[in-house]
PDB file of C-alpha atoms and ligand atoms in Angstrom:
ATOM      1  CA  MET A  26      21.888 -34.726  -3.687  1.00 41.00           C
ATOM      2  CA  ARG A  27      19.573 -37.555  -4.707  1.00 43.00           C
ATOM      3  CA  LEU A  28      21.939 -39.579  -6.810  1.00 44.00           C
ATOM      4  CA  ARG A  29      22.161 -43.286  -7.521  1.00 44.00           C
ATOM      5  CA  SER A  30      23.226 -44.337  -4.050  1.00 43.00           C
ATOM      6  CA  GLY A  31      24.544 -47.869  -4.050  1.00 41.00           C
ATOM      7  CA  LYS A  32      23.645 -48.950  -7.579  1.00 42.00           C
ATOM      8  CA  ARG A  33      26.748 -47.739  -9.339  1.00 44.00           C
ATOM      9  CA  HIS A  34      30.233 -49.067  -9.859  1.00 41.00           C
ATOM     10  CA  THR A  35      29.367 -52.719  -9.634  1.00 39.00           C
ATOM     11  CA  VAL A  36      32.161 -53.350 -12.095  1.00 40.00           C
ATOM     12  CA  ASP A  37      32.024 -57.130 -11.802  1.00 41.00           C
ATOM     13  CA  ALA A  38      28.373 -57.228 -12.833  1.00 40.00           C
ATOM     14  CA  ARG A  39      28.918 -55.064 -15.886  1.00 39.00           C
ATOM     15  CA  PRO A  40      28.302 -56.905 -19.157  1.00 43.00           C
ATOM     16  CA  GLU A  41      30.914 -57.067 -21.859  1.00 43.00           C
ATOM     17  CA  ALA A  42      30.649 -54.298 -24.443  1.00 40.00           C
ATOM     18  CA  PRO A  43      29.368 -55.532 -27.804  1.00 43.00           C
ATOM     19  CA  ALA A  44      32.341 -54.330 -29.880  1.00 45.00           C
ATOM     20  CA  ALA A  45      34.761 -57.025 -30.993  1.00 49.00           C
ATOM     21  CA  THR A  46      38.060 -55.167 -30.791  1.00 59.00           C
ATOM     22  CA  PRO A  47      40.075 -55.165 -27.575  1.00 67.00           C
ATOM     23  CA  GLY A  48      41.531 -52.163 -25.789  1.00 84.00           C
ATOM     24  CA  PRO A  49      40.090 -48.881 -24.572  1.00 94.00           C
ATOM     25  CA  ALA A  50      36.918 -47.447 -26.112  1.00 95.00           C
ATOM     26  CA  VAL A  51      38.620 -44.069 -26.529  1.00 96.00           C
ATOM     27  CA  GLU A  52      42.350 -43.473 -26.631  1.00 97.00           C
ATOM     28  CA  LEU A  53      44.112 -40.177 -27.303  1.00 98.00           C
ATOM     29  CA  ARG A  54      47.884 -39.880 -27.462  1.00 98.00           C
ATOM     30  CA  ASP A  55      49.556 -36.468 -27.407  1.00 98.00           C
ATOM     31  CA  VAL A  56      46.624 -34.873 -29.218  1.00 98.00           C
ATOM     32  CA  ARG A  57      47.187 -31.248 -30.132  1.00 98.00           C
ATOM     33  CA  ARG A  58      44.873 -28.846 -31.896  1.00 98.00           C
ATOM     34  CA  ARG A  59      46.105 -25.457 -32.921  1.00 97.00           C
ATOM     35  CA  TYR A  60      43.958 -22.734 -34.441  1.00 96.00           C
ATOM     36  CA  GLY A  61      45.860 -20.288 -36.597  1.00 93.00           C
ATOM     37  CA  ARG A  62      49.601 -19.922 -37.028  1.00 91.00           C
ATOM     38  CA  GLY A  63      52.558 -17.961 -35.764  1.00 90.00           C
ATOM     39  CA  GLY A  64      52.259 -15.510 -32.902  1.00 90.00           C
ATOM     40  CA  GLY A  65      48.462 -15.482 -32.992  1.00 91.00           C
ATOM     41  CA  ALA A  66      48.094 -19.270 -32.817  1.00 94.00           C
ATOM     42  CA  VAL A  67      45.774 -20.690 -30.160  1.00 95.00           C
ATOM     43  CA  HIS A  68      46.759 -24.049 -28.714  1.00 95.00           C
ATOM     44  CA  ALA A  69      43.246 -25.261 -27.925  1.00 97.00           C
ATOM     45  CA  LEU A  70      44.548 -28.758 -27.119  1.00 98.00           C
ATOM     46  CA  ALA A  71      48.136 -28.805 -25.904  1.00 97.00           C
ATOM     47  CA  GLY A  72      48.894 -32.507 -25.561  1.00 97.00           C
ATOM     48  CA  ILE A  73      45.993 -34.709 -24.452  1.00 97.00           C
ATOM     49  CA  ASP A  74      46.672 -38.254 -23.252  1.00 97.00           C
ATOM     50  CA  LEU A  75      43.716 -40.353 -22.316  1.00 95.00           C
ATOM     51  CA  ALA A  76      42.465 -43.926 -22.305  1.00 96.00           C
ATOM     52  CA  LEU A  77      38.848 -44.562 -21.401  1.00 96.00           C
ATOM     53  CA  PRO A  78      37.905 -48.193 -20.688  1.00 95.00           C
ATOM     54  CA  ARG A  79      34.737 -49.596 -22.225  1.00 95.00           C
ATOM     55  CA  GLY A  80      31.679 -49.399 -20.046  1.00 96.00           C
ATOM     56  CA  THR A  81      32.680 -46.213 -18.269  1.00 97.00           C
ATOM     57  CA  PHE A  82      31.039 -42.808 -17.908  1.00 98.00           C
ATOM     58  CA  THR A  83      33.463 -39.871 -18.026  1.00 98.00           C
ATOM     59  CA  ALA A  84      32.632 -36.209 -17.561  1.00 98.00           C
ATOM     60  CA  VAL A  85      34.946 -33.495 -18.879  1.00 98.00           C
ATOM     61  CA  MET A  86      34.865 -30.138 -17.147  1.00 97.00           C
ATOM     62  CA  GLY A  87      36.898 -26.981 -17.359  1.00 94.00           C
ATOM     63  CA  PRO A  88      36.642 -23.224 -17.497  1.00 91.00           C
ATOM     64  CA  SER A  89      35.277 -21.549 -20.606  1.00 90.00           C
ATOM     65  CA  GLY A  90      37.912 -21.655 -23.344  1.00 93.00           C
ATOM     66  CA  SER A  91      39.815 -24.561 -21.727  1.00 94.00           C
ATOM     67  CA  GLY A  92      39.300 -26.765 -24.796  1.00 96.00           C
ATOM     68  CA  LYS A  93      36.289 -28.907 -23.876  1.00 95.00           C
ATOM     69  CA  SER A  94      34.480 -28.556 -27.194  1.00 93.00           C
ATOM     70  CA  THR A  95      37.686 -28.977 -29.174  1.00 96.00           C
ATOM     71  CA  PHE A  96      38.464 -32.104 -27.166  1.00 97.00           C
ATOM     72  CA  LEU A  97      35.036 -33.608 -27.840  1.00 96.00           C
ATOM     73  CA  GLN A  98      35.180 -32.742 -31.548  1.00 95.00           C
ATOM     74  CA  CYS A  99      38.636 -34.278 -31.949  1.00 97.00           C
ATOM     75  CA  ALA A 100      37.784 -37.372 -29.883  1.00 97.00           C
ATOM     76  CA  ALA A 101      34.592 -37.941 -31.898  1.00 95.00           C
ATOM     77  CA  GLY A 102      36.142 -37.513 -35.342  1.00 95.00           C
ATOM     78  CA  LEU A 103      34.257 -34.269 -36.009  1.00 94.00           C
ATOM     79  CA  ASP A 104      37.491 -32.262 -36.120  1.00 95.00           C
ATOM     80  CA  ARG A 105      41.044 -33.239 -36.978  1.00 96.00           C
ATOM     81  CA  PRO A 106      43.863 -32.770 -34.471  1.00 97.00           C
ATOM     82  CA  THR A 107      46.942 -30.877 -35.641  1.00 97.00           C
ATOM     83  CA  SER A 108      48.969 -33.850 -34.381  1.00 97.00           C
ATOM     84  CA  GLY A 109      48.619 -36.930 -32.246  1.00 98.00           C
ATOM     85  CA  SER A 110      46.623 -40.135 -32.319  1.00 98.00           C
ATOM     86  CA  VAL A 111      42.920 -40.785 -31.705  1.00 97.00           C
ATOM     87  CA  ARG A 112      41.687 -44.375 -31.497  1.00 96.00           C
ATOM     88  CA  LEU A 113      38.018 -45.269 -31.190  1.00 95.00           C
ATOM     89  CA  GLY A 114      37.181 -48.879 -30.413  1.00 89.00           C
ATOM     90  CA  GLY A 115      40.705 -49.787 -31.507  1.00 89.00           C
ATOM     91  CA  THR A 116      40.506 -47.947 -34.846  1.00 92.00           C
ATOM     92  CA  GLU A 117      43.024 -45.175 -35.500  1.00 95.00           C
ATOM     93  CA  ILE A 118      40.858 -42.421 -36.949  1.00 95.00           C
ATOM     94  CA  THR A 119      43.357 -39.670 -37.701  1.00 93.00           C
ATOM     95  CA  GLY A 120      44.269 -41.202 -41.068  1.00 91.00           C
ATOM     96  CA  LEU A 121      40.697 -41.811 -42.253  1.00 95.00           C
ATOM     97  CA  ASP A 122      39.222 -39.774 -45.093  1.00 94.00           C
ATOM     98  CA  GLU A 123      35.926 -37.894 -44.743  1.00 93.00           C
ATOM     99  CA  ASN A 124      33.783 -40.757 -46.061  1.00 93.00           C
ATOM    100  CA  GLN A 125      35.396 -43.259 -43.730  1.00 93.00           C
ATOM    101  CA  LEU A 126      35.001 -40.880 -40.785  1.00 94.00           C
ATOM    102  CA  THR A 127      31.339 -40.303 -41.604  1.00 92.00           C
ATOM    103  CA  GLU A 128      30.748 -44.035 -41.829  1.00 90.00           C
ATOM    104  CA  LEU A 129      32.536 -44.636 -38.525  1.00 92.00           C
ATOM    105  CA  ARG A 130      30.548 -41.904 -36.795  1.00 92.00           C
ATOM    106  CA  ARG A 131      27.260 -43.271 -38.111  1.00 89.00           C
ATOM    107  CA  SER A 132      27.885 -46.889 -37.236  1.00 87.00           C
ATOM    108  CA  ARG A 133      29.988 -46.748 -34.069  1.00 91.00           C
ATOM    109  CA  LEU A 134      29.345 -43.441 -32.322  1.00 94.00           C
ATOM    110  CA  GLY A 135      26.299 -41.831 -30.769  1.00 94.00           C
ATOM    111  CA  PHE A 136      25.816 -38.113 -30.196  1.00 94.00           C
ATOM    112  CA  VAL A 137      23.675 -36.126 -27.793  1.00 94.00           C
ATOM    113  CA  PHE A 138      23.811 -32.344 -28.075  1.00 91.00           C
ATOM    114  CA  GLN A 139      22.514 -29.543 -25.893  1.00 89.00           C
ATOM    115  CA  ALA A 140      20.009 -28.477 -28.572  1.00 89.00           C
ATOM    116  CA  PHE A 141      18.581 -32.035 -29.096  1.00 88.00           C
ATOM    117  CA  ASN A 142      19.074 -31.727 -32.893  1.00 92.00           C
ATOM    118  CA  LEU A 143      15.985 -33.736 -33.829  1.00 95.00           C
ATOM    119  CA  LEU A 144      14.502 -33.316 -37.301  1.00 96.00           C
ATOM    120  CA  PRO A 145      11.133 -31.586 -36.808  1.00 96.00           C
ATOM    121  CA  SER A 146       9.426 -33.053 -39.876  1.00 97.00           C
ATOM    122  CA  LEU A 147      10.146 -36.656 -38.855  1.00 97.00           C
ATOM    123  CA  THR A 148       8.241 -38.655 -36.248  1.00 97.00           C
ATOM    124  CA  VAL A 149       9.955 -39.732 -33.055  1.00 98.00           C
ATOM    125  CA  GLU A 150      10.421 -43.223 -34.479  1.00 97.00           C
ATOM    126  CA  GLN A 151      11.862 -41.869 -37.745  1.00 97.00           C
ATOM    127  CA  ASN A 152      14.281 -39.687 -35.784  1.00 97.00           C
ATOM    128  CA  VAL A 153      15.402 -42.679 -33.746  1.00 97.00           C
ATOM    129  CA  LEU A 154      15.890 -44.784 -36.876  1.00 96.00           C
ATOM    130  CA  LEU A 155      17.730 -42.031 -38.759  1.00 94.00           C
ATOM    131  CA  PRO A 156      21.249 -43.334 -37.976  1.00 92.00           C
ATOM    132  CA  LEU A 157      20.276 -46.736 -39.404  1.00 91.00           C
ATOM    133  CA  ARG A 158      18.714 -45.103 -42.467  1.00 91.00           C
ATOM    134  CA  LEU A 159      21.810 -42.980 -43.086  1.00 88.00           C
ATOM    135  CA  ALA A 160      23.976 -46.074 -42.728  1.00 83.00           C
ATOM    136  CA  GLY A 161      21.834 -47.805 -45.375  1.00 85.00           C
ATOM    137  CA  GLN A 162      20.586 -50.374 -42.878  1.00 85.00           C
ATOM    138  CA  ARG A 163      17.147 -51.905 -42.564  1.00 86.00           C
ATOM    139  CA  GLN A 164      14.495 -49.810 -40.766  1.00 86.00           C
ATOM    140  CA  ASP A 165      14.129 -52.048 -37.755  1.00 91.00           C
ATOM    141  CA  HIS A 166      10.857 -51.073 -36.079  1.00 94.00           C
ATOM    142  CA  HIS A 167      11.326 -53.563 -33.262  1.00 95.00           C
ATOM    143  CA  ARG A 168      14.662 -51.992 -32.506  1.00 94.00           C
ATOM    144  CA  ALA A 169      13.132 -48.507 -32.489  1.00 96.00           C
ATOM    145  CA  ALA A 170      10.388 -49.715 -30.159  1.00 96.00           C
ATOM    146  CA  ALA A 171      12.950 -51.296 -27.845  1.00 95.00           C
ATOM    147  CA  VAL A 172      15.115 -48.168 -27.492  1.00 95.00           C
ATOM    148  CA  LEU A 173      12.048 -45.938 -27.125  1.00 97.00           C
ATOM    149  CA  ALA A 174      10.784 -48.226 -24.359  1.00 95.00           C
ATOM    150  CA  ARG A 175      14.208 -47.994 -22.736  1.00 93.00           C
ATOM    151  CA  VAL A 176      13.939 -44.194 -22.532  1.00 94.00           C
ATOM    152  CA  GLY A 177      10.302 -44.351 -21.393  1.00 95.00           C
ATOM    153  CA  LEU A 178       8.733 -43.108 -24.629  1.00 96.00           C
ATOM    154  CA  ALA A 179       7.145 -46.267 -26.016  1.00 96.00           C
ATOM    155  CA  ASP A 180       3.841 -44.436 -26.553  1.00 97.00           C
ATOM    156  CA  LYS A 181       5.366 -41.455 -28.400  1.00 97.00           C
ATOM    157  CA  ALA A 182       6.692 -43.180 -31.543  1.00 97.00           C
ATOM    158  CA  ARG A 183       4.278 -41.428 -33.902  1.00 97.00           C
ATOM    159  CA  ARG A 184       4.554 -37.955 -32.397  1.00 98.00           C
ATOM    160  CA  ARG A 185       6.685 -35.165 -33.836  1.00 98.00           C
ATOM    161  CA  PRO A 186       9.400 -33.527 -31.729  1.00 97.00           C
ATOM    162  CA  ALA A 187       7.429 -30.273 -31.339  1.00 97.00           C
ATOM    163  CA  GLU A 188       4.680 -32.221 -29.538  1.00 97.00           C
ATOM    164  CA  LEU A 189       7.116 -33.293 -26.810  1.00 96.00           C
ATOM    165  CA  SER A 190       8.626 -31.473 -23.838  1.00 94.00           C
ATOM    166  CA  GLY A 191      12.321 -30.587 -23.851  1.00 94.00           C
ATOM    167  CA  GLY A 192      13.145 -33.488 -21.561  1.00 94.00           C
ATOM    168  CA  GLN A 193      11.230 -35.898 -23.773  1.00 95.00           C
ATOM    169  CA  GLN A 194      12.995 -34.581 -26.868  1.00 96.00           C
ATOM    170  CA  GLN A 195      16.357 -35.170 -25.252  1.00 94.00           C
ATOM    171  CA  ARG A 196      15.253 -38.708 -24.336  1.00 95.00           C
ATOM    172  CA  VAL A 197      14.472 -39.238 -28.041  1.00 96.00           C
ATOM    173  CA  ALA A 198      17.997 -38.007 -28.790  1.00 96.00           C
ATOM    174  CA  VAL A 199      19.376 -40.539 -26.290  1.00 95.00           C
ATOM    175  CA  ALA A 200      17.313 -43.295 -27.970  1.00 96.00           C
ATOM    176  CA  ARG A 201      18.703 -42.209 -31.341  1.00 96.00           C
ATOM    177  CA  ALA A 202      22.232 -42.312 -29.901  1.00 95.00           C
ATOM    178  CA  LEU A 203      21.641 -45.856 -28.601  1.00 94.00           C
ATOM    179  CA  VAL A 204      19.976 -47.343 -31.679  1.00 94.00           C
ATOM    180  CA  THR A 205      23.187 -48.495 -33.367  1.00 91.00           C
ATOM    181  CA  SER A 206      24.683 -49.923 -30.136  1.00 90.00           C
ATOM    182  CA  PRO A 207      27.636 -47.548 -30.541  1.00 92.00           C
ATOM    183  CA  ASP A 208      31.109 -48.014 -29.096  1.00 88.00           C
ATOM    184  CA  VAL A 209      30.985 -44.546 -27.590  1.00 96.00           C
ATOM    185  CA  ILE A 210      28.306 -41.940 -26.900  1.00 97.00           C
ATOM    186  CA  PHE A 211      29.583 -38.365 -26.961  1.00 97.00           C
ATOM    187  CA  ALA A 212      27.408 -35.847 -25.151  1.00 96.00           C
ATOM    188  CA  ASP A 213      28.029 -32.108 -25.308  1.00 94.00           C
ATOM    189  CA  GLU A 214      26.191 -30.296 -22.486  1.00 94.00           C
ATOM    190  CA  PRO A 215      23.248 -32.734 -22.836  1.00 94.00           C
ATOM    191  CA  THR A 216      21.393 -31.144 -19.931  1.00 94.00           C
ATOM    192  CA  GLY A 217      22.281 -27.536 -20.722  1.00 91.00           C
ATOM    193  CA  ALA A 218      18.756 -26.743 -21.945  1.00 90.00           C
ATOM    194  CA  LEU A 219      16.868 -28.770 -19.312  1.00 90.00           C
ATOM    195  CA  ASP A 220      15.545 -28.054 -15.841  1.00 91.00           C
ATOM    196  CA  THR A 221      16.964 -29.977 -12.887  1.00 91.00           C
ATOM    197  CA  GLY A 222      14.323 -32.702 -12.820  1.00 90.00           C
ATOM    198  CA  THR A 223      14.377 -33.582 -16.515  1.00 92.00           C
ATOM    199  CA  ALA A 224      18.175 -33.254 -16.516  1.00 94.00           C
ATOM    200  CA  ALA A 225      18.308 -36.001 -13.907  1.00 95.00           C
ATOM    201  CA  GLU A 226      16.116 -38.231 -16.095  1.00 93.00           C
ATOM    202  CA  VAL A 227      18.426 -37.812 -19.085  1.00 93.00           C
ATOM    203  CA  LEU A 228      21.548 -38.354 -16.981  1.00 96.00           C
ATOM    204  CA  GLY A 229      19.943 -41.447 -15.493  1.00 96.00           C
ATOM    205  CA  LEU A 230      19.460 -42.822 -19.009  1.00 94.00           C
ATOM    206  CA  LEU A 231      23.123 -42.244 -19.875  1.00 95.00           C
ATOM    207  CA  ARG A 232      24.111 -43.882 -16.572  1.00 97.00           C
ATOM    208  CA  GLN A 233      21.835 -46.826 -17.379  1.00 94.00           C
ATOM    209  CA  ALA A 234      23.317 -47.189 -20.870  1.00 94.00           C
ATOM    210  CA  VAL A 235      26.715 -47.595 -19.229  1.00 96.00           C
ATOM    211  CA  ASP A 236      25.602 -49.895 -16.416  1.00 95.00           C
ATOM    212  CA  THR A 237      23.229 -52.178 -18.317  1.00 92.00           C
ATOM    213  CA  LEU A 238      24.391 -51.986 -21.959  1.00 91.00           C
ATOM    214  CA  GLY A 239      28.114 -51.609 -21.360  1.00 92.00           C
ATOM    215  CA  ALA A 240      28.130 -48.364 -23.350  1.00 94.00           C
ATOM    216  CA  THR A 241      30.945 -45.850 -22.966  1.00 97.00           C
ATOM    217  CA  VAL A 242      29.856 -42.260 -22.384  1.00 98.00           C
ATOM    218  CA  VAL A 243      31.995 -39.123 -22.664  1.00 98.00           C
ATOM    219  CA  MET A 244      30.127 -36.013 -21.575  1.00 97.00           C
ATOM    220  CA  VAL A 245      31.218 -32.384 -21.577  1.00 96.00           C
ATOM    221  CA  THR A 246      29.391 -30.349 -18.979  1.00 95.00           C
ATOM    222  CA  HIS A 247      29.793 -27.239 -16.870  1.00 91.00           C
ATOM    223  CA  ASP A 248      27.325 -28.531 -14.271  1.00 94.00           C
ATOM    224  CA  PRO A 249      28.856 -30.303 -11.230  1.00 96.00           C
ATOM    225  CA  THR A 250      25.528 -32.037 -10.509  1.00 96.00           C
ATOM    226  CA  ALA A 251      25.526 -33.534 -14.006  1.00 97.00           C
ATOM    227  CA  ALA A 252      29.207 -34.493 -13.730  1.00 97.00           C
ATOM    228  CA  ALA A 253      28.498 -36.328 -10.462  1.00 98.00           C
ATOM    229  CA  TRP A 254      26.622 -38.997 -12.460  1.00 98.00           C
ATOM    230  CA  ALA A 255      29.899 -39.990 -14.124  1.00 98.00           C
ATOM    231  CA  ASP A 256      32.400 -42.521 -12.796  1.00 98.00           C
ATOM    232  CA  ARG A 257      35.179 -40.048 -13.261  1.00 97.00           C
ATOM    233  CA  VAL A 258      35.509 -36.325 -13.895  1.00 98.00           C
ATOM    234  CA  LEU A 259      38.473 -35.025 -15.868  1.00 97.00           C
ATOM    235  CA  PHE A 260      39.405 -31.364 -15.513  1.00 97.00           C
ATOM    236  CA  LEU A 261      40.737 -29.405 -18.475  1.00 96.00           C
ATOM    237  CA  ALA A 262      42.656 -26.151 -18.220  1.00 95.00           C
ATOM    238  CA  ASP A 263      44.440 -24.423 -21.081  1.00 95.00           C
ATOM    239  CA  GLY A 264      44.172 -27.459 -23.352  1.00 97.00           C
ATOM    240  CA  THR A 265      45.527 -30.130 -21.011  1.00 96.00           C
ATOM    241  CA  PHE A 266      44.040 -32.392 -18.378  1.00 96.00           C
ATOM    242  CA  VAL A 267      45.153 -31.076 -15.011  1.00 95.00           C
ATOM    243  CA  GLY A 268      43.413 -33.564 -12.761  1.00 94.00           C
ATOM    244  CA  GLY A 269      40.670 -36.066 -12.213  1.00 96.00           C
ATOM    245  CA  LEU A 270      38.177 -37.061  -9.569  1.00 96.00           C
ATOM    246  CA  GLU A 271      36.695 -40.546  -9.165  1.00 96.00           C
ATOM    247  CA  HIS A 272      33.154 -40.910  -7.860  1.00 96.00           C
ATOM    248  CA  GLY A 273      33.047 -37.299  -6.723  1.00 95.00           C
ATOM    249  CA  THR A 274      29.964 -35.669  -5.287  1.00 97.00           C
ATOM    250  CA  ALA A 275      28.582 -32.503  -6.906  1.00 97.00           C
ATOM    251  CA  GLU A 276      30.005 -30.515  -3.978  1.00 97.00           C
ATOM    252  CA  GLN A 277      33.499 -31.997  -4.392  1.00 97.00           C
ATOM    253  CA  ILE A 278      33.394 -31.426  -8.144  1.00 97.00           C
ATOM    254  CA  ALA A 279      32.227 -27.833  -7.691  1.00 96.00           C
ATOM    255  CA  ALA A 280      35.058 -27.189  -5.252  1.00 95.00           C
ATOM    256  CA  ARG A 281      37.621 -28.491  -7.754  1.00 95.00           C
ATOM    257  CA  MET A 282      36.133 -26.292 -10.477  1.00 93.00           C
ATOM    258  CA  THR A 283      36.331 -23.248  -8.232  1.00 92.00           C
ATOM    259  CA  ALA A 284      39.973 -23.979  -7.459  1.00 89.00           C
ATOM    260  CA  LEU A 285      40.664 -24.480 -11.150  1.00 86.00           C
ATOM    261  CA  SER A 286      39.100 -21.232 -12.286  1.00 79.00           C
ATOM    262  CA  GLY A 287      40.880 -19.383  -9.496  1.00 71.00           C
ATOM    263  CA  ARG A 288      44.160 -20.906 -10.595  1.00 62.00           C
ATOM    264  CA  THR A 289      43.819 -20.040 -14.267  1.00 55.00           C
ATOM    265  CA  GLY A 290      41.715 -16.918 -13.908  1.00 47.00           C
ATOM    266  CA  VAL A 291      39.915 -17.882 -17.105  1.00 47.00           C
ATOM    267  CA  LEU A 292      36.409 -17.841 -15.665  1.00 43.00           C
ATOM    268  CA  ALA A 293      36.600 -14.232 -14.573  1.00 42.00           C
ATOM    269  CA  GLY A 294      34.189 -12.341 -16.779  1.00 40.00           C
ATOM    270  CA  ALA A 295      33.693 -15.242 -19.197  1.00 42.00           C
ATOM    271  CA  ALA A 296      30.469 -17.113 -19.815  1.00 41.00           C
ATOM    272  CA  ALA A 297      30.679 -20.872 -19.262  1.00 41.00           C
TER     273      ALA A 297
HETATM  274  P1  LIG B 320      35.562 -24.648 -24.309  1.00 69.20           P
HETATM  275  O1  LIG B 320      34.617 -25.565 -25.015  1.00 69.20           O
HETATM  276  O2  LIG B 320      36.183 -25.279 -23.088  1.00 69.20           O
HETATM  277  O3  LIG B 320      34.943 -23.350 -23.964  1.00 69.20           O
HETATM  278  P2  LIG B 320      36.912 -24.486 -26.883  1.00 69.20           P
HETATM  279  O4  LIG B 320      37.362 -25.862 -27.209  1.00 69.20           O
HETATM  280  O5  LIG B 320      35.675 -24.004 -27.526  1.00 69.20           O
HETATM  281  O6  LIG B 320      36.800 -24.343 -25.287  1.00 69.20           O
HETATM  282  O7  LIG B 320      38.081 -23.450 -27.222  1.00 69.20           O
HETATM  283  C1  LIG B 320      39.414 -23.626 -26.765  1.00 69.20           C
HETATM  284  C2  LIG B 320      40.262 -22.477 -27.266  1.00 69.20           C
HETATM  285  O8  LIG B 320      40.339 -22.536 -28.683  1.00 69.20           O
HETATM  286  C3  LIG B 320      39.699 -21.108 -26.936  1.00 69.20           C
HETATM  287  O9  LIG B 320      40.785 -20.243 -26.696  1.00 69.20           O
HETATM  288  C4  LIG B 320      38.959 -20.733 -28.184  1.00 69.20           C
HETATM  289  O10 LIG B 320      38.888 -19.338 -28.328  1.00 69.20           O
HETATM  290  C5  LIG B 320      39.818 -21.351 -29.265  1.00 69.20           C
HETATM  291  N1  LIG B 320      39.050 -21.737 -30.459  1.00 69.20           N
HETATM  292  C6  LIG B 320      38.028 -22.618 -30.505  1.00 69.20           C
HETATM  293  N2  LIG B 320      37.558 -22.756 -31.759  1.00 69.20           N
HETATM  294  C7  LIG B 320      38.301 -21.926 -32.523  1.00 69.20           C
HETATM  295  C8  LIG B 320      38.307 -21.607 -33.921  1.00 69.20           C
HETATM  296  N3  LIG B 320      37.474 -22.191 -34.780  1.00 69.20           N
HETATM  297  N4  LIG B 320      39.223 -20.694 -34.356  1.00 69.20           N
HETATM  298  C9  LIG B 320      40.076 -20.116 -33.490  1.00 69.20           C
HETATM  299  N5  LIG B 320      40.135 -20.374 -32.186  1.00 69.20           N
HETATM  300  C10 LIG B 320      39.257 -21.269 -31.686  1.00 69.20           C
HETATM  301 MG1  LIG B 321      32.596 -25.265 -25.499  1.00 69.20          MG
END
């Protein structure tokens, strides 16, 4: 594996995160999410406790149906837990109304999805500036240029997404996620649609956001090679975290996943 040998985990050199509030970037306390009621109810999250320090990169893995997507949606304020507490950058979000949640997501969170989710009619620069536009903030062209340079796309500002490769489009999505200097970047299978080489580029950008900008990244993935870029991998099974691995190699992470799916039997016959 050709991963970041030596340049990671220099915790002392890590800059302070920009957010003013103290405490973890992401904190979940006894978070539960139930779908349906009575005998047919599904306990997608069955009591999640978690505190992620600022400036860390966490990967969440688990068999299909273990609750990864539900976890990410609840942690990012896209879905409401049935019970429990979710704090982002010190703000308790479970009591916020839809407008407040939308505002918080726009100003303090970044998102990277498997399908890139760029707007095809907008230029690369306009896509990157979209979070600022939606938040009613000034269209800061210098800022757009700076984040595009950071992801290696300084010369693509006036292109449209369809003119770029998949890897380049995902780098635009990373630039868009970075443009507001968010407290937390949530990534849901960000390399799921990419080949190995371009996946490594995108993962390197997320790693760099953590190491040089003090960003906090939470990434759901089924790929042990992608998860190996994180500081820590958390393993979900049946809606609870059943273990973690610090600084694991792709091989170690894969072995834990195999043990996990054997234990729960969930992977048998199910797509990831
Ligand atoms: P993963 O992302 O790890 O595959 P999910 O979070 O998507 O897992 O799903 C966790 C569990 O919750 C699964 O049993 C799934 O079938 C169930 N589930 C997810 N979304 C819904 C929904 N909207 N309605 C009912 N059940 C759901
Ligand atoms: Mg899922």
